[in-house]
PDB file of C-alpha atoms in Angstrom:
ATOM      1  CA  UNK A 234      24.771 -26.951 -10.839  1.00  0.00           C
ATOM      2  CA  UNK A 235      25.061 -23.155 -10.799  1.00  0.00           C
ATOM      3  CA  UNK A 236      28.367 -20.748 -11.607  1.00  0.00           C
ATOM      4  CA  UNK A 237      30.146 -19.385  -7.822  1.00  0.00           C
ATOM      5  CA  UNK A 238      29.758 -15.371  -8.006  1.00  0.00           C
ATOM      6  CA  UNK A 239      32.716 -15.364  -4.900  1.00  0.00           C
ATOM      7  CA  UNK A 240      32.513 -11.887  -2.727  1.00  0.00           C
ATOM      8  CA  UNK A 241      35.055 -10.934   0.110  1.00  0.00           C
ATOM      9  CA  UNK A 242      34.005 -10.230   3.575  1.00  0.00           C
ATOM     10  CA  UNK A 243      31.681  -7.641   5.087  1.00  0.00           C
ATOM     11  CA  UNK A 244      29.806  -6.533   2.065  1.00  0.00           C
ATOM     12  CA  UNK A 245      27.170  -4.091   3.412  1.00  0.00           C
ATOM     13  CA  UNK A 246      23.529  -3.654   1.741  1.00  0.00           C
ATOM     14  CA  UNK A 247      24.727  -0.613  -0.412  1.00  0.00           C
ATOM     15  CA  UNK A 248      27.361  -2.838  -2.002  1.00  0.00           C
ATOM     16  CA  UNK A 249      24.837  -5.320  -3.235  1.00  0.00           C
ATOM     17  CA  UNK A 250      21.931  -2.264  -4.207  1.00  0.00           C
ATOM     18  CA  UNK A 251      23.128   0.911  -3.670  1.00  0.00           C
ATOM     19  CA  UNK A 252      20.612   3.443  -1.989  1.00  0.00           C
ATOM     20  CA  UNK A 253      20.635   5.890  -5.318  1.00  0.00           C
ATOM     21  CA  UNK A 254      19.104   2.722  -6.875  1.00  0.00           C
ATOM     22  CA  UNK A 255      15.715   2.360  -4.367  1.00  0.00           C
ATOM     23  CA  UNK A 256      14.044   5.158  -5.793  1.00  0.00           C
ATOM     24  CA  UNK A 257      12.968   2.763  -8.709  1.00  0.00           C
ATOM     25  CA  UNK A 258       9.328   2.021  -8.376  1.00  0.00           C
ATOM     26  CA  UNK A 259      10.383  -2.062  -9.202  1.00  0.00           C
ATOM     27  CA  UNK A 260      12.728  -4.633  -8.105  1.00  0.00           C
ATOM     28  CA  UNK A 261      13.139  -5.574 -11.950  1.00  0.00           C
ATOM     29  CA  UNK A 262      14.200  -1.920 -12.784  1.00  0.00           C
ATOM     30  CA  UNK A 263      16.784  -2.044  -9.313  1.00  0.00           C
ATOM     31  CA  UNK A 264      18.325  -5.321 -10.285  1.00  0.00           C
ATOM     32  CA  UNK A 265      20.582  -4.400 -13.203  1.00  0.00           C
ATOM     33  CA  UNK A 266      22.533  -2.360 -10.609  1.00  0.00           C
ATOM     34  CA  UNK A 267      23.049  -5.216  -8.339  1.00  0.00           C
ATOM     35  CA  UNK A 268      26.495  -5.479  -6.898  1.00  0.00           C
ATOM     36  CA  UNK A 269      27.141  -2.653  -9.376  1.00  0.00           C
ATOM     37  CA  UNK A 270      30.724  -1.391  -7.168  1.00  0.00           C
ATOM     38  CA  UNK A 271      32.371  -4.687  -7.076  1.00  0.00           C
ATOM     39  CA  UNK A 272      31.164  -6.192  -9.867  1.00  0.00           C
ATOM     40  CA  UNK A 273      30.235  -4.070 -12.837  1.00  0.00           C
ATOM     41  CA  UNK A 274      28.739  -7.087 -14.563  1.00  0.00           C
ATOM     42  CA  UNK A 275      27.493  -8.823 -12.235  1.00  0.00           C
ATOM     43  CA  UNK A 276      23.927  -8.631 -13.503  1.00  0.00           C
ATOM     44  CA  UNK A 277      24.679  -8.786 -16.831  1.00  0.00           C
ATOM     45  CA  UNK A 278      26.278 -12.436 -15.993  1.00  0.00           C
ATOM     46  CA  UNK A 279      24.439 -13.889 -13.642  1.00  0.00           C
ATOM     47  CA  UNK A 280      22.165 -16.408 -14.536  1.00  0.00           C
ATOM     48  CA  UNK A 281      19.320 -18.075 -12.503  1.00  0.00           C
ATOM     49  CA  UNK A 282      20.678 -21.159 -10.363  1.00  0.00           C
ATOM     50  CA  UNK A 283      23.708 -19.790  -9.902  1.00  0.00           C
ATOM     51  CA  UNK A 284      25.356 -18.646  -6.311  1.00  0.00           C
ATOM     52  CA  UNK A 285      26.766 -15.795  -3.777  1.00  0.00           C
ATOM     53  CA  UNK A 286      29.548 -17.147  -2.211  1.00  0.00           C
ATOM     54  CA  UNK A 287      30.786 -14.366   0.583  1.00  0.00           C
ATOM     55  CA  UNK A 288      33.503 -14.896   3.401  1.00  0.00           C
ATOM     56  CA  UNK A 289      32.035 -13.494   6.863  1.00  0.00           C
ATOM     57  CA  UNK A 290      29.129 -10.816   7.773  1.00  0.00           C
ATOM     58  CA  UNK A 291      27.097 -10.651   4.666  1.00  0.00           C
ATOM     59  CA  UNK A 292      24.691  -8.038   3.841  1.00  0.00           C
ATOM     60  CA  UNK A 293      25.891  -5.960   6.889  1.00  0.00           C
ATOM     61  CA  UNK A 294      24.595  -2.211   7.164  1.00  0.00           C
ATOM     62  CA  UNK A 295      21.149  -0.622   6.216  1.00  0.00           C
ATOM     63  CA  UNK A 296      18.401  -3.359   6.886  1.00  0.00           C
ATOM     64  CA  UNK A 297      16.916  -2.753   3.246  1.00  0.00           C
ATOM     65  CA  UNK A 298      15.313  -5.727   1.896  1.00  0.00           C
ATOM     66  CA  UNK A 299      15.681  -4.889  -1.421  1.00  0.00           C
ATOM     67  CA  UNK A 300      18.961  -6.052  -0.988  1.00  0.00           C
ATOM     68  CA  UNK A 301      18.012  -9.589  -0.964  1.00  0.00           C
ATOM     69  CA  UNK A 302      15.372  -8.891  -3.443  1.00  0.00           C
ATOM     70  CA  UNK A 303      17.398  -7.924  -6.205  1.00  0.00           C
ATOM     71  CA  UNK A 304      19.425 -11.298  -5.839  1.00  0.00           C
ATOM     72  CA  UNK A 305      16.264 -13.134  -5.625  1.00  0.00           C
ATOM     73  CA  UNK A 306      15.046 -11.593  -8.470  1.00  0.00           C
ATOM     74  CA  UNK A 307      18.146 -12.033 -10.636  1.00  0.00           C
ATOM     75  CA  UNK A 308      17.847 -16.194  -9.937  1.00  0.00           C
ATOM     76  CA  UNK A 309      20.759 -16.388  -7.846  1.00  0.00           C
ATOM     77  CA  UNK A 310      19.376 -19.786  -6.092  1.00  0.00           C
ATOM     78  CA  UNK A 311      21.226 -19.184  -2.604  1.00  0.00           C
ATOM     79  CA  UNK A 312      23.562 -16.694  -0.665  1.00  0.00           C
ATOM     80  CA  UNK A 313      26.195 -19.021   1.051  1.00  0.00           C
ATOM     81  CA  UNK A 314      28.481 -17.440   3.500  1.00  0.00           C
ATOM     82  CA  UNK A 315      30.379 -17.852   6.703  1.00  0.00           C
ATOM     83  CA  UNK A 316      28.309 -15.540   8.606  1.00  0.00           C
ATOM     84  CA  UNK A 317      25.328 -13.378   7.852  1.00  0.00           C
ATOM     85  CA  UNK A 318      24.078 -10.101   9.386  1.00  0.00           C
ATOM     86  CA  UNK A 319      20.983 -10.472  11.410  1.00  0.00           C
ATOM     87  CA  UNK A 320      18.658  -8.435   9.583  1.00  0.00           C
ATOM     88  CA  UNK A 321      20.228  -9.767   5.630  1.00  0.00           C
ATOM     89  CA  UNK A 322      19.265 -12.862   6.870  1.00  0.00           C
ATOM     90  CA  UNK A 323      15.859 -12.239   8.128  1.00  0.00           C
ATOM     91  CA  UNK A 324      15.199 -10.054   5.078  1.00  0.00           C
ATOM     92  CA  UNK A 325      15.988 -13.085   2.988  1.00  0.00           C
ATOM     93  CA  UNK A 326      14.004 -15.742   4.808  1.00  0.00           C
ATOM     94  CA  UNK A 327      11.293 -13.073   4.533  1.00  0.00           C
ATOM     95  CA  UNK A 328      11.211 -13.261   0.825  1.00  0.00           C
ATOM     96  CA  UNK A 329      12.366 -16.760   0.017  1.00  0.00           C
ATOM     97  CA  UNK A 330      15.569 -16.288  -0.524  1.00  0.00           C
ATOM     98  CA  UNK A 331      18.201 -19.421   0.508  1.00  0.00           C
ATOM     99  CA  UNK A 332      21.377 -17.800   3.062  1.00  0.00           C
ATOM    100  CA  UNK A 333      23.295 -21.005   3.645  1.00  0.00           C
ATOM    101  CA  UNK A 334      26.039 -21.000   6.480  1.00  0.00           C
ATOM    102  CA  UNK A 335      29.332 -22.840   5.572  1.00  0.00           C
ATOM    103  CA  UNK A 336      32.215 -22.250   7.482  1.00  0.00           C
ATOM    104  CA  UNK A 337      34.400 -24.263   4.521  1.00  0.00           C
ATOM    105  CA  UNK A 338      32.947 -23.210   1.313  1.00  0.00           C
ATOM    106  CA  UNK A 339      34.668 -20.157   0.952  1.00  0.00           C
ATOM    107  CA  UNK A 340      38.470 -20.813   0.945  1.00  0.00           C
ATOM    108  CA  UNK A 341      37.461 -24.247  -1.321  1.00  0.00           C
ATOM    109  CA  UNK A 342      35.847 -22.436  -4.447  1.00  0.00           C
ATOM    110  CA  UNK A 343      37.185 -19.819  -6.715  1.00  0.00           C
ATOM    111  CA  UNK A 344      34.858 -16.960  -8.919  1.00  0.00           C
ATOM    112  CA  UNK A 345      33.432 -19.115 -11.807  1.00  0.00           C
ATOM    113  CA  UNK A 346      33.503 -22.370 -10.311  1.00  0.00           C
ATOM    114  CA  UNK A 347      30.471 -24.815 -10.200  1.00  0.00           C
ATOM    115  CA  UNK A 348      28.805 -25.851  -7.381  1.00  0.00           C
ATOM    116  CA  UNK A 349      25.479 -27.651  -6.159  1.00  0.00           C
ATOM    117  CA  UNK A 350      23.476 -27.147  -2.812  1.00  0.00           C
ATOM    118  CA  UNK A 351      21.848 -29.895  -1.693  1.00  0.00           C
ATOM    119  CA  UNK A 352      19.511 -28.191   1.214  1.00  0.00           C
ATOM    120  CA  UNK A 353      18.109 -31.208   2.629  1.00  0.00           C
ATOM    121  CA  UNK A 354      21.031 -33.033   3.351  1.00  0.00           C
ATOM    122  CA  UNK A 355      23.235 -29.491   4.199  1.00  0.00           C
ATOM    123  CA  UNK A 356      26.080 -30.596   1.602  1.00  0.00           C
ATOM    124  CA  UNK A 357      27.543 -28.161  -0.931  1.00  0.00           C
ATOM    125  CA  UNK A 358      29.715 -30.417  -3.733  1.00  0.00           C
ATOM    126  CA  UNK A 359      32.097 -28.297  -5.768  1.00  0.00           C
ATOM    127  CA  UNK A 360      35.201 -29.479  -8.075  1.00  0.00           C
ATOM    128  CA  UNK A 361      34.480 -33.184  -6.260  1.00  0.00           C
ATOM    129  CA  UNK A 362      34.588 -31.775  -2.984  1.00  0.00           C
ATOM    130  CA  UNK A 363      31.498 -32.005  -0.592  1.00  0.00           C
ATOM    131  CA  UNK A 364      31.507 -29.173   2.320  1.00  0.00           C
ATOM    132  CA  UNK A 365      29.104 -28.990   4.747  1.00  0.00           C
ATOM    133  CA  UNK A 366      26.476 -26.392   5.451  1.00  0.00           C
ATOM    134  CA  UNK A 367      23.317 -25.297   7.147  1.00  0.00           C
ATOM    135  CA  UNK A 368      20.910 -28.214   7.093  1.00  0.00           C
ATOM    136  CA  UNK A 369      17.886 -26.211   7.179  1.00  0.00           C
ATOM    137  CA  UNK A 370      14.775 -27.100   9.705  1.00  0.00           C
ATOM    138  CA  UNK A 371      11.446 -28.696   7.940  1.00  0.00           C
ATOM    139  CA  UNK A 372       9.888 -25.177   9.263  1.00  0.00           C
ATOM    140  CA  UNK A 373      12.201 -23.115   7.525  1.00  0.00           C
ATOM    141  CA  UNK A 374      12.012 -25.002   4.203  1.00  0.00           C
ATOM    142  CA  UNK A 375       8.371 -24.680   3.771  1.00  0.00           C
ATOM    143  CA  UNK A 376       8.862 -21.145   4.472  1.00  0.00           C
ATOM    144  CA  UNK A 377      11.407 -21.046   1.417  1.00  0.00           C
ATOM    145  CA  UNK A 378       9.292 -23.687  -0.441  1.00  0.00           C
ATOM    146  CA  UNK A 379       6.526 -21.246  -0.481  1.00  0.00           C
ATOM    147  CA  UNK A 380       8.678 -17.670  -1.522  1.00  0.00           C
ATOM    148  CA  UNK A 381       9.329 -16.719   1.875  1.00  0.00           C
ATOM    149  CA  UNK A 382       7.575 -15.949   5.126  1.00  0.00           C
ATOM    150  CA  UNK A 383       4.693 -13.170   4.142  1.00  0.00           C
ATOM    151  CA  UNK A 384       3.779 -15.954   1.292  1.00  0.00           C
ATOM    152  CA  UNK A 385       3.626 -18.421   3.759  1.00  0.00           C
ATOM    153  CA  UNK A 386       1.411 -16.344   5.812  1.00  0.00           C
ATOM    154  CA  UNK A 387      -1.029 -15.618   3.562  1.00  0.00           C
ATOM    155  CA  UNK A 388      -1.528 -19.295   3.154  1.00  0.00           C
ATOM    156  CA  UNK A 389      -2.815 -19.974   6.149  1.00  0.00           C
TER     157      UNK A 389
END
């Protein structure tokens, strides 16, 4: 079970890392700013296995990938949204990071809520509700299974 961080629609990559922020050298020293305009403490509150909940095009704008990064890095176990921007979500499958398509998630949880993401079966249960979502493909897993598509690549 992980905490719902719940975001409105179209949040762009300089909403979740703002460009001042990518002239750190690190990730770690970038993710204390995360979300920083819409939700001052979000980093400070986050905790690892808990999740992005976002209405439709998420991580729209600049195709930075420390925008998934710095969510990654903070724990946050999946992004689940009604719709993703192409290159957010290729970032994040890039670097391991779960973005989970459910087109009823986001009107059934609240900010603070608890939920669990069951990837295998594509089933998101929150407050004794089960919604569905993207049941990912055995490919794809493995990718994620082994932190994302360059680590997967250097496996072979």
């Amino acid at each position: 079970m992980g905490k719902v961080f719940k975001f409105n629609k179209d949040v762009d990559t300089d909403q979740i890392i703002a460009s001042q922020y990518l002239l750190f050298p690190t990730i770690d020293e970038m993710k204390v700013h995360t979300f920083e305009s819409l939700n001052s403490d979000f980093a400070s509150q986050v905790k690892p296995g808990d999740f992005v909940v976002a209405d439709e095009n998420f991580g729209c704008g600049s195709s930075r990938e420390q925008a998934p990064s710095v969510l990654k890095a903070l724990g946050v176990k999946a992004v689940v949204a009604k719709s993703f921007a192409r290159i957010f979500y290729r970032n994040s499958i890039n670097i391991g990071m779960p973005v989970i398509v459910s087109k009823e998630l986001y009107e059934g949880v609240q900010d603070g809520d608890e939920m669990e993401l069951n990837l295998e079966k594509g089933v998101i249960t929150s407050g004794g509700k089960e919604y569905s979502c993207t049941k990912l493909p055995q490919k794809m897993q493995e990718i994620l299974d082994q932190g994302g598509l360059i680590a997967s690549l250097d496996r072979v």
